[in-house]
CSV table of C-alpha atoms in Angstrom, one decimal:
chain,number,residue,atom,x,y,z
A,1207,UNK,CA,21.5,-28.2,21.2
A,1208,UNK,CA,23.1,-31.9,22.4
A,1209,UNK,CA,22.5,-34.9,20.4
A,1210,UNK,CA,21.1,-36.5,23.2
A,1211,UNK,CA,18.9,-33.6,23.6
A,1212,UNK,CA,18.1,-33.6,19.6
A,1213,UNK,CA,17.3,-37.3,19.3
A,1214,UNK,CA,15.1,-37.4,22.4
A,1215,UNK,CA,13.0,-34.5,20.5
A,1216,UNK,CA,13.0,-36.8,17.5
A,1217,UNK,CA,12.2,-39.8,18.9
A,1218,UNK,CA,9.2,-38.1,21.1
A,1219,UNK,CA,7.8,-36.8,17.3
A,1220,UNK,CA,8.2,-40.5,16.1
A,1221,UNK,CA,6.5,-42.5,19.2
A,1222,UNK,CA,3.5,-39.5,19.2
A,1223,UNK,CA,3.8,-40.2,15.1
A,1224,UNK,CA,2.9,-44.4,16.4
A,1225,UNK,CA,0.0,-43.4,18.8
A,1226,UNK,CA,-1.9,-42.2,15.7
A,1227,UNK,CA,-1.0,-45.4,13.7
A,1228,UNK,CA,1.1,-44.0,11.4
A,1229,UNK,CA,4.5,-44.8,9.9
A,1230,UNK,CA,7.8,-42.8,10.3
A,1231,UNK,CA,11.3,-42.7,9.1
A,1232,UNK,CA,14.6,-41.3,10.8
A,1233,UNK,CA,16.3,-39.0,8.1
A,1234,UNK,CA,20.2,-39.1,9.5
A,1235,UNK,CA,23.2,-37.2,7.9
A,1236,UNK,CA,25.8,-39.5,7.5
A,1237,UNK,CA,27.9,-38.0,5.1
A,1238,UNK,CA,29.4,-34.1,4.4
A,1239,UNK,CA,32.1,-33.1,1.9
A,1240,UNK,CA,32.3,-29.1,2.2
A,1241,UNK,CA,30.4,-27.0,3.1
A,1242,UNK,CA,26.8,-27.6,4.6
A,1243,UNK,CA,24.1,-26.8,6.9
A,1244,UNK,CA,24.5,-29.4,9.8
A,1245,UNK,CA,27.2,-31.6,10.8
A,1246,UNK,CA,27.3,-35.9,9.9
A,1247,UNK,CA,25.2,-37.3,12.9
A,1248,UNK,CA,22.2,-34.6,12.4
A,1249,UNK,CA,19.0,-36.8,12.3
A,1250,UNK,CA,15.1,-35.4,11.5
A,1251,UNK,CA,11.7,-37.1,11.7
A,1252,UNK,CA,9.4,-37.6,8.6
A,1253,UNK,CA,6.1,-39.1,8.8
A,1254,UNK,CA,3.8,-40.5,6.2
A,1255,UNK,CA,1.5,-37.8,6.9
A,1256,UNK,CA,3.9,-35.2,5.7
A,1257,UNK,CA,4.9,-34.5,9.3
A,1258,UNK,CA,8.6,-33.6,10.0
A,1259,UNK,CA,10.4,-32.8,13.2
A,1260,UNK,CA,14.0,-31.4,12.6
A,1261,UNK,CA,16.1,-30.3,9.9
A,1262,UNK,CA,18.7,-31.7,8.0
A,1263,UNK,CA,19.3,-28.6,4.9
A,1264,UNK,CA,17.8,-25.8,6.9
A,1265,UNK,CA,14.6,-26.5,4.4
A,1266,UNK,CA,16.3,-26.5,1.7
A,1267,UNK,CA,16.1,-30.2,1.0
A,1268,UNK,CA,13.3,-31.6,3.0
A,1269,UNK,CA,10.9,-31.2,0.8
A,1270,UNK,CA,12.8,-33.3,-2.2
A,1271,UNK,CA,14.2,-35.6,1.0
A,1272,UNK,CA,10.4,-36.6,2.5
A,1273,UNK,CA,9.5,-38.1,-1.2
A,1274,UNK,CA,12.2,-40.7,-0.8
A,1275,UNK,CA,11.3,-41.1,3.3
A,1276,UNK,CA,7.4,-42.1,1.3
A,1277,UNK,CA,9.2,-44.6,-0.4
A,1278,UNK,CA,11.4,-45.9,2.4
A,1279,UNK,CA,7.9,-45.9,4.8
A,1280,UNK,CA,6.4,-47.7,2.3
A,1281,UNK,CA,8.5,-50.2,0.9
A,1282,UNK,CA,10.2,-50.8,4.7
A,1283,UNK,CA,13.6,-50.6,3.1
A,1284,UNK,CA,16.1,-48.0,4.0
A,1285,UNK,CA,16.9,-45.6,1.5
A,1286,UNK,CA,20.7,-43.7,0.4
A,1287,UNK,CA,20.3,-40.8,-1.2
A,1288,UNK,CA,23.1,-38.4,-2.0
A,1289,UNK,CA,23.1,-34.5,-2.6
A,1290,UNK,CA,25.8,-32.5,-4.7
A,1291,UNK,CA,24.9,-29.3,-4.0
A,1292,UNK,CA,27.7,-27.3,-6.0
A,1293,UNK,CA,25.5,-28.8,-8.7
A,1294,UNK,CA,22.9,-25.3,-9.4
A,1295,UNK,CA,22.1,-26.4,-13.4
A,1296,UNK,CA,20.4,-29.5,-11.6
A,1297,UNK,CA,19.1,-27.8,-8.6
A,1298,UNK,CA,18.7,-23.8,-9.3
A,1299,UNK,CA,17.7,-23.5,-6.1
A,1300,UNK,CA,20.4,-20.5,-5.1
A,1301,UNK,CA,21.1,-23.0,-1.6
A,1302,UNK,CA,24.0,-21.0,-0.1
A,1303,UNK,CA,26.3,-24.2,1.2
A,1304,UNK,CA,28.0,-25.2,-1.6
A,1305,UNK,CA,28.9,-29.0,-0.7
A,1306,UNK,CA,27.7,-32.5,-1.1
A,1307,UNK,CA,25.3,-34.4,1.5
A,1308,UNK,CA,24.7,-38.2,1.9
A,1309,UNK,CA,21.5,-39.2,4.0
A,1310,UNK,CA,20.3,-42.7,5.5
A,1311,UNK,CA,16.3,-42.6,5.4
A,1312,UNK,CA,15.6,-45.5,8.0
A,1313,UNK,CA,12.1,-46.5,8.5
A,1314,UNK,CA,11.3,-46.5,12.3
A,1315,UNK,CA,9.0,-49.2,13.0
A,1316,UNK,CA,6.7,-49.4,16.1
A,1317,UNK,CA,7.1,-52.1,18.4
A,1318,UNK,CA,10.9,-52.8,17.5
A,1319,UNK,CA,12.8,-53.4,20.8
A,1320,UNK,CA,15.6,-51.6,19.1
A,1321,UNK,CA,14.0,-48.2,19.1
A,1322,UNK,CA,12.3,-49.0,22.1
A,1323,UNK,CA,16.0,-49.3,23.7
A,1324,UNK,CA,17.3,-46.2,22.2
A,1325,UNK,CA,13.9,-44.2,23.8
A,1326,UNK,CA,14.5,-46.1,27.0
A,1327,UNK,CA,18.5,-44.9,26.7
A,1328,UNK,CA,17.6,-41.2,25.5
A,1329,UNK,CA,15.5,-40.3,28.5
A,1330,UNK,CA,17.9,-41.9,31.1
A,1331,UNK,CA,20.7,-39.4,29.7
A,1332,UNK,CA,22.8,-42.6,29.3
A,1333,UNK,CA,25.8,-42.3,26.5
A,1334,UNK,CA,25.5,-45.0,24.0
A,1335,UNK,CA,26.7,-45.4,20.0
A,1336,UNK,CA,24.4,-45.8,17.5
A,1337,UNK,CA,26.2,-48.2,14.8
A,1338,UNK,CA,24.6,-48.8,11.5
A,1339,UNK,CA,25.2,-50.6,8.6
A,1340,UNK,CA,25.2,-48.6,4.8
A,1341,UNK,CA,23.3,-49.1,2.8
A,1342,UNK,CA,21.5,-52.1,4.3
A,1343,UNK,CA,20.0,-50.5,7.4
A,1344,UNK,CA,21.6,-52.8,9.7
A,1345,UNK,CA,21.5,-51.5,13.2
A,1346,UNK,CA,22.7,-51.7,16.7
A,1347,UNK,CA,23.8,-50.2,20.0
A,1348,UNK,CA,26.7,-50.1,21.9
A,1349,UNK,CA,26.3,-49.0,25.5
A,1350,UNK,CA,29.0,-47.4,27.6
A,1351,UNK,CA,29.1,-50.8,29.9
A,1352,UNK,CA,29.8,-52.6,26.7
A,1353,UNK,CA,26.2,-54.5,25.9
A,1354,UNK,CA,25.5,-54.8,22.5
A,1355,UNK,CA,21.7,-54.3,21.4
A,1356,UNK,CA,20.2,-55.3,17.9
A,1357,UNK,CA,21.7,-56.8,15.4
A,1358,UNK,CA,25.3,-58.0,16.7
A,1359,UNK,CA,25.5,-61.4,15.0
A,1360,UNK,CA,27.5,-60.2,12.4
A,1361,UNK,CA,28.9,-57.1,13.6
A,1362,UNK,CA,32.9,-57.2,13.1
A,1363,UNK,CA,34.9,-56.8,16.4
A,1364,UNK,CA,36.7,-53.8,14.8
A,1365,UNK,CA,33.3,-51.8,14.2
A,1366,UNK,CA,32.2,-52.8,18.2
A,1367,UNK,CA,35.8,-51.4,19.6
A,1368,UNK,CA,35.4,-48.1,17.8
A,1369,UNK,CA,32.0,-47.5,18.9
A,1370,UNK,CA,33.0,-47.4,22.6
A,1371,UNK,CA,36.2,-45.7,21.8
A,1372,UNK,CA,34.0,-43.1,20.3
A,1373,UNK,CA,31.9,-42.7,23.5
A,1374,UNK,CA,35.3,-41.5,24.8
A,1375,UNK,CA,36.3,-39.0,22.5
A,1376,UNK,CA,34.6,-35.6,21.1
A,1377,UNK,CA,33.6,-37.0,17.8
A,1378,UNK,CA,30.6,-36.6,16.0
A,1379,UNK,CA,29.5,-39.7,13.5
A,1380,UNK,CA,32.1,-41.2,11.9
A,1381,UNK,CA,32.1,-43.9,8.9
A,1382,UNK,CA,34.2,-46.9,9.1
A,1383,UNK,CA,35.4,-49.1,6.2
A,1384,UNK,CA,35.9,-53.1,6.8
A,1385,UNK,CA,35.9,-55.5,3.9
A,1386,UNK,CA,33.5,-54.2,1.8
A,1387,UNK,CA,31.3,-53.3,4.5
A,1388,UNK,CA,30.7,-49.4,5.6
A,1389,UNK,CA,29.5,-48.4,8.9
A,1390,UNK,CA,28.5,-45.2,10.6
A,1391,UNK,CA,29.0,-44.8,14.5
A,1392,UNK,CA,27.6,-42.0,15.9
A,1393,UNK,CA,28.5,-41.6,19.6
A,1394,UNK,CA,25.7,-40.2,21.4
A,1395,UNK,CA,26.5,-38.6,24.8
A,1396,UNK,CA,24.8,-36.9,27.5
A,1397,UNK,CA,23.9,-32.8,27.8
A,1398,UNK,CA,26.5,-31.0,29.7
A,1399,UNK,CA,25.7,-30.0,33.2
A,1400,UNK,CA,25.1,-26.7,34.1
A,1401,UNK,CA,24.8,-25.3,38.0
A,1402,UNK,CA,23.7,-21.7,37.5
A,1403,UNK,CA,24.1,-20.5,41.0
A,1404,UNK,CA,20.9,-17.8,42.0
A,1405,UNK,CA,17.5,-17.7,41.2
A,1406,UNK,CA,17.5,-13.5,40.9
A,1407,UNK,CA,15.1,-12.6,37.3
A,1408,UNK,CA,18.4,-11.8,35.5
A,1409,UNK,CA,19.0,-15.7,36.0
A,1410,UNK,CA,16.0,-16.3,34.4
A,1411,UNK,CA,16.9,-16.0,30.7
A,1412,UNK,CA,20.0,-17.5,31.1
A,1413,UNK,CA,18.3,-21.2,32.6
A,1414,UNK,CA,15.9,-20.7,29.3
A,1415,UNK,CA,18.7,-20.1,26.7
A,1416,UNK,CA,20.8,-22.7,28.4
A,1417,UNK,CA,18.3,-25.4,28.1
A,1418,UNK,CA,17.7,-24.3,24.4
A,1419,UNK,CA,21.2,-24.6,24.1
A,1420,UNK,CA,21.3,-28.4,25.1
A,1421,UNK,CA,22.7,-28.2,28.8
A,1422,UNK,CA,21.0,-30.2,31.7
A,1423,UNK,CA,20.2,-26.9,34.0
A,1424,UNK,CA,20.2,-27.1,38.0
A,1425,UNK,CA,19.2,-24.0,39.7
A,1426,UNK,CA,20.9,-23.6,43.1
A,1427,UNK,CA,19.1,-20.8,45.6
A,1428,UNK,CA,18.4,-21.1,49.2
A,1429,UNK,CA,15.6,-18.9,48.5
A,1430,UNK,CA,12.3,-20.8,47.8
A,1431,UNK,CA,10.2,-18.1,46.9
A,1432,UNK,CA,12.4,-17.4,43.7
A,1433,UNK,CA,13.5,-20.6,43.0
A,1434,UNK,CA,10.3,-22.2,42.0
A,1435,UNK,CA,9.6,-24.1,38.6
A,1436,UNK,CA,7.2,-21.2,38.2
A,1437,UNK,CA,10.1,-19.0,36.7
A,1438,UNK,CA,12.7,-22.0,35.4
A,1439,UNK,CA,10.1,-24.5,33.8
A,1440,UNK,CA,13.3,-25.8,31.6
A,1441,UNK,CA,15.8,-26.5,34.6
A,1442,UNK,CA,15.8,-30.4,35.3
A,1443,UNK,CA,17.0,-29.7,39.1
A,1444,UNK,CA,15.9,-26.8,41.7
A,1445,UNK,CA,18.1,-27.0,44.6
A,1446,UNK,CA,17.9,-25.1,47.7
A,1447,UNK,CA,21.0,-25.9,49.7
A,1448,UNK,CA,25.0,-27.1,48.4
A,1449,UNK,CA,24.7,-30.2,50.5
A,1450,UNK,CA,21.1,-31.6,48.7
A,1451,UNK,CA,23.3,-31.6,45.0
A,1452,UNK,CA,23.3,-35.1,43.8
A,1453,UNK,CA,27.4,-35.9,43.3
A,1454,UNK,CA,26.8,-36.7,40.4
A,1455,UNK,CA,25.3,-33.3,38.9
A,1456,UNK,CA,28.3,-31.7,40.4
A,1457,UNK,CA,31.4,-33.6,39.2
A,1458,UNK,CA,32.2,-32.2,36.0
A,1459,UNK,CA,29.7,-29.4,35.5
A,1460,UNK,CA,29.6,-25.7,33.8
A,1461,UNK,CA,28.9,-23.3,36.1
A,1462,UNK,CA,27.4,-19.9,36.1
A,1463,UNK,CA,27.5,-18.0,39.8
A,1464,UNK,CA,25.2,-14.7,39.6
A,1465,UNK,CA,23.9,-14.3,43.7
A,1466,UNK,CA,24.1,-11.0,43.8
A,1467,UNK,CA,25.2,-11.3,47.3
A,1468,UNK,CA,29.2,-11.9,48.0
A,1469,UNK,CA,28.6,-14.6,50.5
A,1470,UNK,CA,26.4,-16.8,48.4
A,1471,UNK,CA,28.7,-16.6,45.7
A,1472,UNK,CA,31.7,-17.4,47.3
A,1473,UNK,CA,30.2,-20.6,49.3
A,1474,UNK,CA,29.1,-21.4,45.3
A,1475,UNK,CA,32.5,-20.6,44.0
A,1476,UNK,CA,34.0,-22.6,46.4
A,1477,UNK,CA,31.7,-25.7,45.7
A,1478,UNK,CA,32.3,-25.3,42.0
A,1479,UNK,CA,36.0,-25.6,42.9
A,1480,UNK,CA,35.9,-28.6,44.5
A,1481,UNK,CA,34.2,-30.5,41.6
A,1482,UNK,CA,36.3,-30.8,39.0
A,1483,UNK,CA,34.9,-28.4,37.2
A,1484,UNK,CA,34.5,-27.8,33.2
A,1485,UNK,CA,33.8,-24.3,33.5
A,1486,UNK,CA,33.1,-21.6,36.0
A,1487,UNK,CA,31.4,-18.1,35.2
A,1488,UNK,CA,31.3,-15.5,38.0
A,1489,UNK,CA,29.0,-12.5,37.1
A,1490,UNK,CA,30.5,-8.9,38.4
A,1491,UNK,CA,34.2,-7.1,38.2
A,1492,UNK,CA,37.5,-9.0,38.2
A,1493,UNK,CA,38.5,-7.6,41.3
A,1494,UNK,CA,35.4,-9.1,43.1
A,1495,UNK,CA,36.1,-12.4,41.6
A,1496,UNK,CA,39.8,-12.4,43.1
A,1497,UNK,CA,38.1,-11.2,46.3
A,1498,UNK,CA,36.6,-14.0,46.7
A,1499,UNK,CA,38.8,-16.3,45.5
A,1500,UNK,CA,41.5,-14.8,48.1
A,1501,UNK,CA,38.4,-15.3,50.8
A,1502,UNK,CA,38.0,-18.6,50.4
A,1503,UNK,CA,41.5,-19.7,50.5
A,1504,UNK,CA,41.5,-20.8,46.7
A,1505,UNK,CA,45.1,-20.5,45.2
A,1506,UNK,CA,44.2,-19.5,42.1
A,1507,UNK,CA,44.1,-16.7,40.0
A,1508,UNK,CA,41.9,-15.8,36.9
A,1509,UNK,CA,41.9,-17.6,33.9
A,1510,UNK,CA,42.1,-21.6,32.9
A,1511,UNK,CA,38.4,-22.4,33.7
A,1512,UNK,CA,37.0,-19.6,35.6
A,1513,UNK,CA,35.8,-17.3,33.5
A,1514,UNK,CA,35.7,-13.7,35.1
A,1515,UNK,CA,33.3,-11.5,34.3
A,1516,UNK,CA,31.5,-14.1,32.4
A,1517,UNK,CA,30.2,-13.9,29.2
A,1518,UNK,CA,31.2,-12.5,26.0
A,1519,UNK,CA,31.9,-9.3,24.7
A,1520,UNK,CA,28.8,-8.2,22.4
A,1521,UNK,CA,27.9,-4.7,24.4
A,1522,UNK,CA,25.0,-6.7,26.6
A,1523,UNK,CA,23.5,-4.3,28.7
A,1524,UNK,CA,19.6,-6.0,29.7
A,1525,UNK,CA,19.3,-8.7,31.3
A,1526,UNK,CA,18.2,-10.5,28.2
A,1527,UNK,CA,21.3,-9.1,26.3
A,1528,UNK,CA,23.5,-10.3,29.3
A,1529,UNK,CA,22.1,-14.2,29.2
A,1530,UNK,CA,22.7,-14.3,25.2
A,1531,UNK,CA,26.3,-12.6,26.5
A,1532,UNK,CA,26.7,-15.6,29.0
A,1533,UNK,CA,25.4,-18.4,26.9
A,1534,UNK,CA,27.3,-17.7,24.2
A,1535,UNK,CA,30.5,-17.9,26.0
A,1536,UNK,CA,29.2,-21.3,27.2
A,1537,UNK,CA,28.9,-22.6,23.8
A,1538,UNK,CA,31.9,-21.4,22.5
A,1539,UNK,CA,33.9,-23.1,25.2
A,1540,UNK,CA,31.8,-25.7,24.9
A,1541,UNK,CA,33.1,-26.0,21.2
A,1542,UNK,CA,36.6,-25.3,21.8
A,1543,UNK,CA,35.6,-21.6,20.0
A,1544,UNK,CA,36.9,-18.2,20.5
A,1545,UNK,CA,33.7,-16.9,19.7
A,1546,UNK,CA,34.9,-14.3,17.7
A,1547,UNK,CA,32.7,-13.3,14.5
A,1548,UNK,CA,32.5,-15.4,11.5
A,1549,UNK,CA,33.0,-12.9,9.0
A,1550,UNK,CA,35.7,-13.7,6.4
A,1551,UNK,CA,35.3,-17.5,7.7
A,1552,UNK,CA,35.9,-19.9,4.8
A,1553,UNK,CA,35.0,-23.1,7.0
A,1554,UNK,CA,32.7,-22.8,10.2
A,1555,UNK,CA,32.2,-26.8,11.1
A,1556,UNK,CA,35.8,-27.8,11.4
């Protein structure tokens, strides 16, 4: 799943938290040494009603986490809390990662222009860094025009250029030292875009674990009768011809091309190739692929970003089987993985 994607679900929880006049706290890793479940930037909802939304341990810490989020709620302070977890004589709790965890418990109050903003910014899909202050809570918002939102009175120069610097690069939060001040950035960008070209049932599973995955799904299919929200509730955009895309869904998009029917797939294909694409997937034999490729005048052979047949190998044989296959190969690229198996793996989140 994006970030974008995650914090929109968390701050949905928090403002539905707000309409029944209750309080809230974001629960955001800031801080991993080892090994552990999520990545620094992971954030989670807890409410005063024992409602959570998220996960920062995998369960094992939440519970021992939302005692301190009570405390946070209550008091209206934020909250540090760090977690050795190599330490078992303190914890016994057989927790498989081995590493140390530090979390930021920031109450989320209603009506605070700030978190209004960030709402307003999530839903627009619009890239912004989240810059806050440890341990004092202090927070702000860097967009990617440059506008600072919260508190910027006192925010150094130094932390402001490396929050849009991050927008720019692949990093996930990041903590920056100045003075005796500590800051965490955490560059949040929008989903990927994904153009998965057919609207056949086998394309059905792929849209769902796509937008499970975090990407922004379009569905492009001529045919009406199939390509109807009815069967891809989860894709943003259902298009019915190449020339109704909005630009900017195309530039820089993933692709998956799965027609069924050469002619469809090579007008796609050659779309996709004109759009400075992150990623194309063609479903069917190599040789078909290169067919079309030869068809459309594209000189250009397999490999680089077109992904021929797409998917991974894992033996997928239902259509089901064949969308995990396909999705998984997104998100391995995605992560600049091989997607090869983990087993013997000392370190997974490098």
């Amino acid at each position: 799943m994006s970030q974008l994607k995650e914090f929109r679900t968390i701050m949905s929880s928090i403002k539905s938290v707000w309409e029944k006049d209750k309080k809230a706290a974001i629960v955001i890793l800031i801080g991993v040494n080892g090994s552990a479940y999520r990545l620094p930037g992971t954030k989670m909802m807890m409410a005063e009603d024992a409602e959570m939304m998220g996960t920062i341990s995998g369960g094992c810490l939440e519970g021992d986490i939302y005692g301190y989020a009570e405390k946070a709620i209550q008091d209206e302070t934020p909250l540090l809390k760090h977690y050795d977890l190599s330490e078992n004589e303190i914890w016994s709790l057989g927790i498989g990662c081995k590493g140390s965890l530090e979390i930021l418990i920031l109450p989320a109050k209603k009506d605070d222009p700030y978190w209004e903003t960030t709402e307003k910014l999530l839903n627009e899909e619009e890239e912004f860094s989240l810059i806050l202050e440890v341990p004092t809570g202090v927070k702000a918002l860097v967009t990617k025009y440059g506008e600072i939102i919260g508190d910027s009175e006192d925010l150094p120069s130094i932390v402001y250029d490396r929050a849009l610097k991050s927008l720019k690069s692949q990093k996930r939060a990041e903590v920056l030292m100045w003075e005796d001040r500590r800051f965490v950035i955490d560059a949040i960008r929008p989903s990927q875009k994904l153009i998965v070209a057919g609207s056949g049932k086998d394309a059905i599973p792929v849209v769902e674990l796509a937008a499970k995955a975090g990407f922004s799904v379009t569905v492009l299919d001529p045919r009406s009768e199939f390509n109807r929200e009815r069967y891809f509730p989860t894709a943003k955009h259902l298009v019915e011809l190449p020339e109704n895309i909005i630009s900017e869904n195309v530039s820089g998009a993933w692709w998956v091309i799965m027609n069924h029917l050469q002619s469809r797939d090579e007008e796609a294909l050659h779309l996709a190739l004109k759009s400075n694409p992150k990623y194309i997937g063609v479903l069917g034999p190599v040789s078909r692929t290169q067919e079309m490729l030869l068809n459309i005048g594209a000189d250009l052979t397999i490999g680089e970003n077109i992904y021929s047949p797409v998917g991974l190998d894992i033996g997928a044989e239902t259509m089901e089987e064949v969308a995990i296959s396909i999705v998984s190969e997104l998100m391995a690229v995605r992560s600049n993985r091989e997607g090869k198996s983990l087993k013997g793996k000392v370190k997974i989140h490098v």
